[in-house]
XYZ file of C-alpha atoms in Angstrom:
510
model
C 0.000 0.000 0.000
C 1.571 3.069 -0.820
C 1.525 5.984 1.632
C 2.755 9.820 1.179
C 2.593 11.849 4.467
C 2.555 15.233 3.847
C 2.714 17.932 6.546
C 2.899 21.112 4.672
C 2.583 24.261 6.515
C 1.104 27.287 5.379
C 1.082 31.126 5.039
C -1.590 33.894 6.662
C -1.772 37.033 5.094
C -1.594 40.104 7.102
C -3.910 42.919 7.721
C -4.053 45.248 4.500
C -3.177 48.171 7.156
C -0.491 46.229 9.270
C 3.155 47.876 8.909
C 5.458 45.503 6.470
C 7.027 42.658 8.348
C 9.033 39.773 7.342
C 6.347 36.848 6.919
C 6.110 33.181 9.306
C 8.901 31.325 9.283
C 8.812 28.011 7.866
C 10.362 24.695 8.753
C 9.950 21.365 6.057
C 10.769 17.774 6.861
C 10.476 15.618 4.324
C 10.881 11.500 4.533
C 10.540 8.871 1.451
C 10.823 5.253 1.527
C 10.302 2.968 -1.406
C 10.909 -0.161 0.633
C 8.300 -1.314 2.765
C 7.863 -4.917 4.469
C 8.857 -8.103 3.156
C 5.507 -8.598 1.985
C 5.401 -5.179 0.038
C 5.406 -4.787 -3.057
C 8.136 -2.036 -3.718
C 7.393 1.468 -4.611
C 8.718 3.175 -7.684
C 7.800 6.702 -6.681
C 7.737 7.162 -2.464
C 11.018 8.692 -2.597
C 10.812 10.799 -5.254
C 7.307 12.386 -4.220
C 9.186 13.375 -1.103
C 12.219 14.979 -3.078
C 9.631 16.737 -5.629
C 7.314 18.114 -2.872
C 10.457 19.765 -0.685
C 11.482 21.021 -4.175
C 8.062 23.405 -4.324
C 8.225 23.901 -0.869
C 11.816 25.384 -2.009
C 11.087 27.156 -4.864
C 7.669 28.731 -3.805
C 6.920 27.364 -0.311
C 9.784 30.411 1.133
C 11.348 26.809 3.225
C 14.636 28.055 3.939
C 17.166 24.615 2.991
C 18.439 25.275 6.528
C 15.466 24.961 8.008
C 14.542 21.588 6.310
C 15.532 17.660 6.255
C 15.189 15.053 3.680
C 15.495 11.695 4.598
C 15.360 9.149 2.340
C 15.347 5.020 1.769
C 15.834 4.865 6.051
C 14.288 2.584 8.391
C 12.077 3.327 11.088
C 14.696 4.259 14.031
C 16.443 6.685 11.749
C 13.532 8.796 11.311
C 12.824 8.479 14.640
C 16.381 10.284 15.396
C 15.977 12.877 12.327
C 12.420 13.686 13.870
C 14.389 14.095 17.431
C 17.126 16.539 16.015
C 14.392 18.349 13.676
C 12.525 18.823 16.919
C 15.417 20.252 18.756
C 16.100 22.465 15.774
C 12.406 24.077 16.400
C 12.482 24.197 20.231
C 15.465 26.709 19.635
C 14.501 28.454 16.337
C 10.928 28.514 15.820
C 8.758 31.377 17.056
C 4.779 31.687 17.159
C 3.566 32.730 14.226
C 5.622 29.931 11.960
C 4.217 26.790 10.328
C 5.383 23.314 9.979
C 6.098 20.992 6.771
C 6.568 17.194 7.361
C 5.977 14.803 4.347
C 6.158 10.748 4.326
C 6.224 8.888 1.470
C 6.099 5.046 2.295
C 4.176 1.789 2.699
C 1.904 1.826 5.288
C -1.060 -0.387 7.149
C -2.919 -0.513 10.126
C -1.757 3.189 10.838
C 1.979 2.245 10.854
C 4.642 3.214 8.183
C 6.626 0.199 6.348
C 10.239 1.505 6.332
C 13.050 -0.767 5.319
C 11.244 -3.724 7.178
C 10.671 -1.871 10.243
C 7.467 -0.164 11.398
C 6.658 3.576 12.993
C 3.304 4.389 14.199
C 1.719 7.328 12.600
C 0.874 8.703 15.913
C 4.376 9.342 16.696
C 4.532 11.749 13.591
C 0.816 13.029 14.791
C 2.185 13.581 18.595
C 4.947 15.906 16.927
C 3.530 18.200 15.425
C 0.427 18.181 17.966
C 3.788 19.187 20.422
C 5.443 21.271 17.497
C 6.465 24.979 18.873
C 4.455 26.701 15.805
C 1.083 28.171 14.942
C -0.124 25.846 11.780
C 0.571 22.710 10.528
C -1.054 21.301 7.788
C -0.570 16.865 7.705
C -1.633 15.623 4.544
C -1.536 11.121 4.206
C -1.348 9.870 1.040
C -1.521 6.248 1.635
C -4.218 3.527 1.309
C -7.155 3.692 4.214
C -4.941 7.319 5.366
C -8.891 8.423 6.312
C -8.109 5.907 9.300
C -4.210 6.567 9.666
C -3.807 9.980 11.240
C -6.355 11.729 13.517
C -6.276 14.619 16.272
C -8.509 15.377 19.148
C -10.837 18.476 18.137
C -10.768 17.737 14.077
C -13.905 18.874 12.531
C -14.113 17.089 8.559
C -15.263 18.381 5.468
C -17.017 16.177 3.215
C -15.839 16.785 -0.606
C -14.242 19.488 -2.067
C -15.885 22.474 0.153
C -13.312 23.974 1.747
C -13.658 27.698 2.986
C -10.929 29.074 5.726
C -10.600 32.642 5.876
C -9.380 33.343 9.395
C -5.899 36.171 10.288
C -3.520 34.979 12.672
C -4.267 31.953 12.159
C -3.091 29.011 14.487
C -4.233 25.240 14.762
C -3.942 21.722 12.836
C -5.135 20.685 9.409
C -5.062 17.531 8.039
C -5.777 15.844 4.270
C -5.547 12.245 3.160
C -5.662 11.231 0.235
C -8.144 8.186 0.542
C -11.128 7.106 2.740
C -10.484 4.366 5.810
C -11.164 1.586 3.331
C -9.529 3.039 0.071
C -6.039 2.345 -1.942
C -3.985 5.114 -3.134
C -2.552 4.585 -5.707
C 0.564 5.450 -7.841
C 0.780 6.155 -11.736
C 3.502 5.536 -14.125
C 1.721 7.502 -16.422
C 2.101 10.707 -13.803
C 5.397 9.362 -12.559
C 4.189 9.363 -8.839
C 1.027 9.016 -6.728
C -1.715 10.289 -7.938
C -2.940 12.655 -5.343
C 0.738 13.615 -4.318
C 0.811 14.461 -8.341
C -1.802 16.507 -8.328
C -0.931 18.492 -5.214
C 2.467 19.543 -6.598
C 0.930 21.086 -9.656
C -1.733 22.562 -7.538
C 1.272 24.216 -5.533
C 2.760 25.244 -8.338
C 0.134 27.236 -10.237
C -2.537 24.940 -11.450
C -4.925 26.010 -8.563
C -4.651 29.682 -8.660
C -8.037 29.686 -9.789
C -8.174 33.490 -8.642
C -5.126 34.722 -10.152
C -3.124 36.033 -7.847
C -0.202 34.254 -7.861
C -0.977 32.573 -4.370
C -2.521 28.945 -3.778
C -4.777 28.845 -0.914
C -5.655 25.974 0.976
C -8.571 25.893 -0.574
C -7.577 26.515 -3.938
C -4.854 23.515 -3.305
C -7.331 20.742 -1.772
C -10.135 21.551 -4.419
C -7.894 20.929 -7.415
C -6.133 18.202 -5.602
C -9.709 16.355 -4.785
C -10.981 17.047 -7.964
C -7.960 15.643 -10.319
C -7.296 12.443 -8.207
C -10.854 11.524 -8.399
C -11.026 11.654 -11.980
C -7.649 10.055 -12.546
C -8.536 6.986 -10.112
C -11.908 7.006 -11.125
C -11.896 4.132 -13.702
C -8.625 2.027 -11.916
C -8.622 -1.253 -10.851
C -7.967 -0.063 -7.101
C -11.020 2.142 -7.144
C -12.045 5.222 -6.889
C -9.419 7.380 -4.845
C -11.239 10.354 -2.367
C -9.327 12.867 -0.681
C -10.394 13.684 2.738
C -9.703 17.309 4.812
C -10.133 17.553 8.670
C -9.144 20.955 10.363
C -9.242 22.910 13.670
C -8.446 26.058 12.986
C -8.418 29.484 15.298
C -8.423 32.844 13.317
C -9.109 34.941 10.586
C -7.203 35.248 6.706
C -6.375 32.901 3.824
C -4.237 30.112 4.790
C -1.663 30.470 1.874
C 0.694 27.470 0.842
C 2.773 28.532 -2.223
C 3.354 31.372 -4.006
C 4.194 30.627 -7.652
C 3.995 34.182 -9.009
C 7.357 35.044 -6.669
C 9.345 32.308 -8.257
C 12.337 32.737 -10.084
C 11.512 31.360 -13.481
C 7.718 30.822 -14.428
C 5.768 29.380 -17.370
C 2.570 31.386 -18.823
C 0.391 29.283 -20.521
C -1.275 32.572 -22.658
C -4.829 30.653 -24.450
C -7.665 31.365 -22.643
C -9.557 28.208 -23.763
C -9.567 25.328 -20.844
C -8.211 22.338 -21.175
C -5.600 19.163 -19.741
C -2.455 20.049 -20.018
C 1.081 18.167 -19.769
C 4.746 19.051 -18.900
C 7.744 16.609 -19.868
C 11.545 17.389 -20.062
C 13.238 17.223 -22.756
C 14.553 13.673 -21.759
C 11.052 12.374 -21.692
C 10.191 12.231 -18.016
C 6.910 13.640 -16.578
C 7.483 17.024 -14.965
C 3.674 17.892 -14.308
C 2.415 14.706 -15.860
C -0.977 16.331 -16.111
C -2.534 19.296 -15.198
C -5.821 20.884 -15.811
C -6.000 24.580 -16.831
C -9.413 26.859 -16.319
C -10.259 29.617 -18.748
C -8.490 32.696 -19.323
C -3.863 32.059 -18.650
C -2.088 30.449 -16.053
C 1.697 30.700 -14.827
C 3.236 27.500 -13.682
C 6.751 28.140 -11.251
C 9.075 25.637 -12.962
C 12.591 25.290 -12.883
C 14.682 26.661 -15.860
C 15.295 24.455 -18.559
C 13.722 23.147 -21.497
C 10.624 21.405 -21.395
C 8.025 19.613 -23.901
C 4.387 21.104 -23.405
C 1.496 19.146 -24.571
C -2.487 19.553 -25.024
C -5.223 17.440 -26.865
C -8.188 17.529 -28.937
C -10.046 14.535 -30.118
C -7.973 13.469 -32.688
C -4.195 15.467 -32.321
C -2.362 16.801 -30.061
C -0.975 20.316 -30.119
C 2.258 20.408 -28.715
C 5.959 22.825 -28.076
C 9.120 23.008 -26.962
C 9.392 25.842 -24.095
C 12.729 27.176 -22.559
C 12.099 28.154 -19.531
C 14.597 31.126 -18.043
C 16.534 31.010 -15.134
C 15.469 34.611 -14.247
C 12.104 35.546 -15.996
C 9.112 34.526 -17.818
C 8.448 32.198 -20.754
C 5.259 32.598 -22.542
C 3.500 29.906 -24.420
C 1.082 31.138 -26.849
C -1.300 29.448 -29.633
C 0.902 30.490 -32.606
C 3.803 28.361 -30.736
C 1.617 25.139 -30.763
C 2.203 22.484 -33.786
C -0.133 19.424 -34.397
C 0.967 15.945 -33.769
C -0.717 12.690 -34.658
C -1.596 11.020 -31.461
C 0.165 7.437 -31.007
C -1.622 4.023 -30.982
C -0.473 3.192 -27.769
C -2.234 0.766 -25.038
C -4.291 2.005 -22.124
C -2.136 0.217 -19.301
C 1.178 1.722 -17.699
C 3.301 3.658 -19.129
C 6.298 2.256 -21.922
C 8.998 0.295 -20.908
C 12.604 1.018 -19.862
C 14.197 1.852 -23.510
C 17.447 -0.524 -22.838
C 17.235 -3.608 -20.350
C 20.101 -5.833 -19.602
C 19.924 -8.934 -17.960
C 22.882 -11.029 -16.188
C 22.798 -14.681 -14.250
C 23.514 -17.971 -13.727
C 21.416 -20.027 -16.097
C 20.913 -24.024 -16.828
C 20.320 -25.962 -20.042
C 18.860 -29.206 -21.392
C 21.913 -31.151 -23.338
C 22.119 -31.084 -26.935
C 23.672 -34.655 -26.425
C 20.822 -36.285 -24.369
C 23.431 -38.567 -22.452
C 25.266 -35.712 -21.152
C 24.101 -34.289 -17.752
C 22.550 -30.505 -17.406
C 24.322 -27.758 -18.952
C 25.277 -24.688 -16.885
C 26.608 -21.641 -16.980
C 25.357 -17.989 -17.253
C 23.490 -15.704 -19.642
C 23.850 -12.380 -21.084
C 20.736 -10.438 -22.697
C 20.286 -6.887 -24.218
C 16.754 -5.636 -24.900
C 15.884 -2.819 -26.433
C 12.142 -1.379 -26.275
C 9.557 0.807 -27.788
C 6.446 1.859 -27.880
C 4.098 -0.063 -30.313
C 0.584 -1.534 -30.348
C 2.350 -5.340 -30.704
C 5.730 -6.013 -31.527
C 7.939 -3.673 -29.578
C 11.142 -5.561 -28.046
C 14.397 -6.517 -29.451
C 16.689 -8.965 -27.840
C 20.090 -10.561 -28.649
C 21.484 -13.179 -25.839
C 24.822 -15.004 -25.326
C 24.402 -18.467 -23.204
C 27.660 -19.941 -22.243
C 27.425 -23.534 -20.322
C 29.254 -26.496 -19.693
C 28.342 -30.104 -18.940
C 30.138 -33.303 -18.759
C 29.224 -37.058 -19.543
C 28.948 -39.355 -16.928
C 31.425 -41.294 -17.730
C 33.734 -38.385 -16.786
C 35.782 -38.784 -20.040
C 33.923 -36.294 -22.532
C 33.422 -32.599 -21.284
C 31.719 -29.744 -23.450
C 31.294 -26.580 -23.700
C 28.282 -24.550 -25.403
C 28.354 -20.893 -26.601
C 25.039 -19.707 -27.498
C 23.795 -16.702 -29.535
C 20.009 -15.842 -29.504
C 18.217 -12.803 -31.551
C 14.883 -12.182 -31.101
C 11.842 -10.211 -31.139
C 8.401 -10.039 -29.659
C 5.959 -7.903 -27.569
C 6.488 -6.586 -24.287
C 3.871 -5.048 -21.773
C 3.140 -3.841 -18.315
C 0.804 -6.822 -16.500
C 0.679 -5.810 -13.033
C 2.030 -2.807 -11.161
C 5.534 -2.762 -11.980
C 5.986 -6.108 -13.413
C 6.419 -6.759 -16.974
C 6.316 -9.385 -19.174
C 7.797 -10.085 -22.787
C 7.371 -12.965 -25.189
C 8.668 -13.798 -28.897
C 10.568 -15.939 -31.444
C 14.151 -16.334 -31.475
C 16.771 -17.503 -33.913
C 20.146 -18.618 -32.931
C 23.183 -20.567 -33.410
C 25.294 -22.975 -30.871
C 28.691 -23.738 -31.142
C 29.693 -26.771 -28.955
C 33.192 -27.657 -28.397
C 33.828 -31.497 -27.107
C 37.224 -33.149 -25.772
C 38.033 -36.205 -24.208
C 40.668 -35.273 -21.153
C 42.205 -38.961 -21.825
C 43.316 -38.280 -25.029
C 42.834 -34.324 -25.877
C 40.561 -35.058 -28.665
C 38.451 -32.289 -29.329
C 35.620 -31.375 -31.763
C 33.874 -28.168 -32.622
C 30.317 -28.060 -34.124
C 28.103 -25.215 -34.940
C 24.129 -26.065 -34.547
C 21.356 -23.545 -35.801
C 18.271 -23.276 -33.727
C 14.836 -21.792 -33.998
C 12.187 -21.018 -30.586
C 10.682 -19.191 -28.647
C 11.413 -16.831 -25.685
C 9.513 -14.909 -22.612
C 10.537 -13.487 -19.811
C 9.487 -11.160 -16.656
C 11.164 -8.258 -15.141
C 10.124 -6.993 -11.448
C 12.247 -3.444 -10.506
C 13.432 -3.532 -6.825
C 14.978 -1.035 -6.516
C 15.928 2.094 -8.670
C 17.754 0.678 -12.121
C 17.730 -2.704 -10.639
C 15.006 -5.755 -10.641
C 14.646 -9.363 -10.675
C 14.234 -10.914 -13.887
C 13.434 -14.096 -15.342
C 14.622 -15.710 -19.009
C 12.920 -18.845 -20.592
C 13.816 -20.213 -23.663
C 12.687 -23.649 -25.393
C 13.195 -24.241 -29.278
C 14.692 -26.931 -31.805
C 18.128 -26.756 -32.425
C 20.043 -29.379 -35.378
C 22.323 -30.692 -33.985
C 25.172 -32.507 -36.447
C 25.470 -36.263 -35.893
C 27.606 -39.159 -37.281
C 24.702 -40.117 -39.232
C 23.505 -36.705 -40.482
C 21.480 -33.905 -39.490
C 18.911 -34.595 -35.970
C 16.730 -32.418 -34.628
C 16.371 -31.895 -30.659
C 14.395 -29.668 -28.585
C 16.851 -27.054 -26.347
C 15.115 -25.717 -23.201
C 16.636 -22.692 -21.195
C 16.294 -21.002 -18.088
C 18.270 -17.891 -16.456
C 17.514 -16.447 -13.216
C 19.460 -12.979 -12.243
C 19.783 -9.333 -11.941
C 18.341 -6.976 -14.256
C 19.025 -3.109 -15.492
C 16.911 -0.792 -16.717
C 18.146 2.419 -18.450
């Protein structure tokens, strides 16, 4: 089950007539684990949600680095000691007046965190910042049945999107989750992290400044949020995904989490018509995976760089390459927009990794049925792409060795295998690939009585398949089959024998 805990803390807005002072001070810590229990299936995005929500909180959030900690891929008693110093840190720094940022992006069940096999009760993160020297906090959980996870004494909810604090001075606890008590949430390839942790980050930076003046509210931030991650779960296999918002809050003013108009380097989307938009680098990887623009122009804070921005009609897509400044404004007008035929691609996941490799030990039915089982190991490049069937490439070396048992005739076998098939996305993260492979097999006998030795080359035709499970980063588990015919050349001719295959080892995905 995935989980993102989010404490972000948040902004009030002074009286119109008050004499200029320097705003709250804010503190962020930040924690992301994509390794949960044994039994967990392991997360491709936990840490990075972490990493790309203390990245807003940088850039528009006004989180001083000093005054924030990342900690990521740690077990339980290491946060427990970054939570301790953090704490320390605000006993002798904060002041009232300041707000509070803690996100956690992990496995979690039964209110507990999955951490690198250990466990930490929510409630310890919930008894901080209840004890937390500062005015607001705002704890958002973005993990499955969060509406059960976290809860303080005095919360008042708020069913669906209506959200309406307008209180100065502002002091007390909010918190958001991301699903009901008996809900999944969920990640998405497609947005490269959770969903509702997705759709926060663009609300934070711009999407939800519904009002236009360069701020996101609270309200602003959990409307969009609840909105977007109900339509993007709403057809899933997990189920429908529905934020949640519980707050007790003193005061009067907008509660104010980012403000994207006071970045650096910004992004004005300048067409007034509404519409789903999406952000990629130039590499290819989801920045804002997908965001959803009102009527009239929005400004998204981005860092500088160059990035791919993408809309759709029915039938194209209108799309441009932006370069975003580091010290101004980029505008992105209609004239700047070219059509693009939309690709046939499936429904499910998102493409694979373009290169694979995989590498281990691997074992072999005998071309010579009186020898014992070959082994040895096995080499195999893939290359991928997107397609409606066949869309992998593969070219293998097997190397194995076997002996008679007799003890007096050894040989070795170096195979070569090319092939080509389809590959897709079956569940979660695992994939799958099958196809037809040609090949060749040059065996090389000898007898150690005598030295005699003999080289043969055997042609082969088959089939392949194979499964690929990331753990971890670039790395997963993956699985080679092979079984074919191979001629093999005898005293008597030409025979034909079936060759079976099997490699078990570490893969890498670039």
């Amino acid at each position: 089950m995935t989980l993102a805990l989010l404490l972000a803390a948040v902004v009030a807005t002074q009286p119109a007539t008050a004499v200029a002072e320097a705003g709250p001070r804010r503190f962020a810590l930040a924690v992301g684990n994509n390794q949960g229990s044994r039994e967990d299936v392991v997360l491709r995005f936990a840490e990075r949600d972490a990493r790309n929500l203390m990245d807003v909180l940088y850039q528009v959030g006004d989180v001083r680095r000093e005054d924030a900690v990342l900690v990521l891929g740690h077990d339980a008693d290491t946060v427990r000691q970054a939570v301790s110093r953090f704490e320390r840190h605000l006993l002798a720094q904060a002041r009232q007046g300041d707000q509070l940022f803690v996100y956690v992006s992990s496995h979690a069940d039964a209110g507990e965190l999955h951490l690198s096999g250990t466990n930490l009760p929510l409630q310890e993160l919930v008894r901080f910042i209840e004890r937390a020297p500062v005015s607001v906090a705002l704890l958002v959980v973005d993990s499955c049945q969060s509406g059960e996870a976290v809860r303080l004494k005095g919360l008042k909810p708020i069913p669906g999107v209506l959200v309406s604090v307008e209180r100065p001075q502002l002091a007390g606890r909010v918190i958001i989750t991301a699903s009901a008590a008996d809900e999944a949430a969920q990640e998405s390839d497609a947005l490269g992290g959770s969903v509702f942790t997705h759709h926060l980050v663009a609300a934070l930076r711009g999407a939800a400044d519904v009002s236009g003046d360069g701020r996101v509210t609270l309200a602003e931030a959990y409307t969009y949020s609840y909105a977007r991650t109900v339509e993007s779960s709403l057809l899933s296999r997990a189920g429908t995904q529905h934020p949640s918002f519980h707050f007790d809050l003193q005061g009067k003013g907008d509660l104010v989490l980012s403000s994207p108009a006071r970045a650096s380097s910004l992004l004005t989307l300048a067409i007034d018509e509404p519409g789903d938009w999406t952000v990629f680098t130039l590499a290819g990887e989801p920045f804002l995976g997908n965001l959803r623009k009102g009527a009239g122009t929005a400004t998204l804070a981005l860092p500088a760089g160059g990035y791919i921005v993408t809309t759709r009609g029915e039938h194209t897509a209108l799309t441009a390459r932006v370069q975003v400044p580091d010290a101004g404004r980029a505008q992105l007008t209609r004239a700047q927009l070219r059509p693009q035929r939309l690709d046939s691609t499936g429904l499910k996941g998102s493409p694979a990794p373009a290169w694979r490799l995989h590498v281990g030990p691997s074992v072999g039915r005998p071309l010579v049925p009186s020898f014992g089982a070959m082994v040895g190991g096995t080499a195999m490049l893939q290359y991928t792409w997107t397609a409606a069937w066949m869309n992998v490439l593969s070219a293998g070396v097997d190397v194995r060795h076997g002996r008679h048992p007799s003890g007096n005739l050894r040989q070795n076998d170096h195979t070569l295998r090319l092939g080509v098939g389809h590959d897709a996305r079956v569940w979660r993260s695992l994939r799958l690939h099958g196809g037809v492979e040609v090949g060749a097999t040059l065996s090389r006998q000898w007898q150690p009585s005598n030295g005699e030795k003999t080289l043969a080359l055997h042609p082969s035709l088959g089939a392949a398949a194979g499964a690929w499970l990331p753990v971890r980063g670039p790395f997963a588990v993956s699985l080679l089959v092979n079984a074919g015919h191979t001629w093999v050349r005898a005293e008597t001719g030409t025979a034909s024998t079936v060759s079976l295959g099997a490699s078990l080892g570490v893969g890498f995905t670039h």
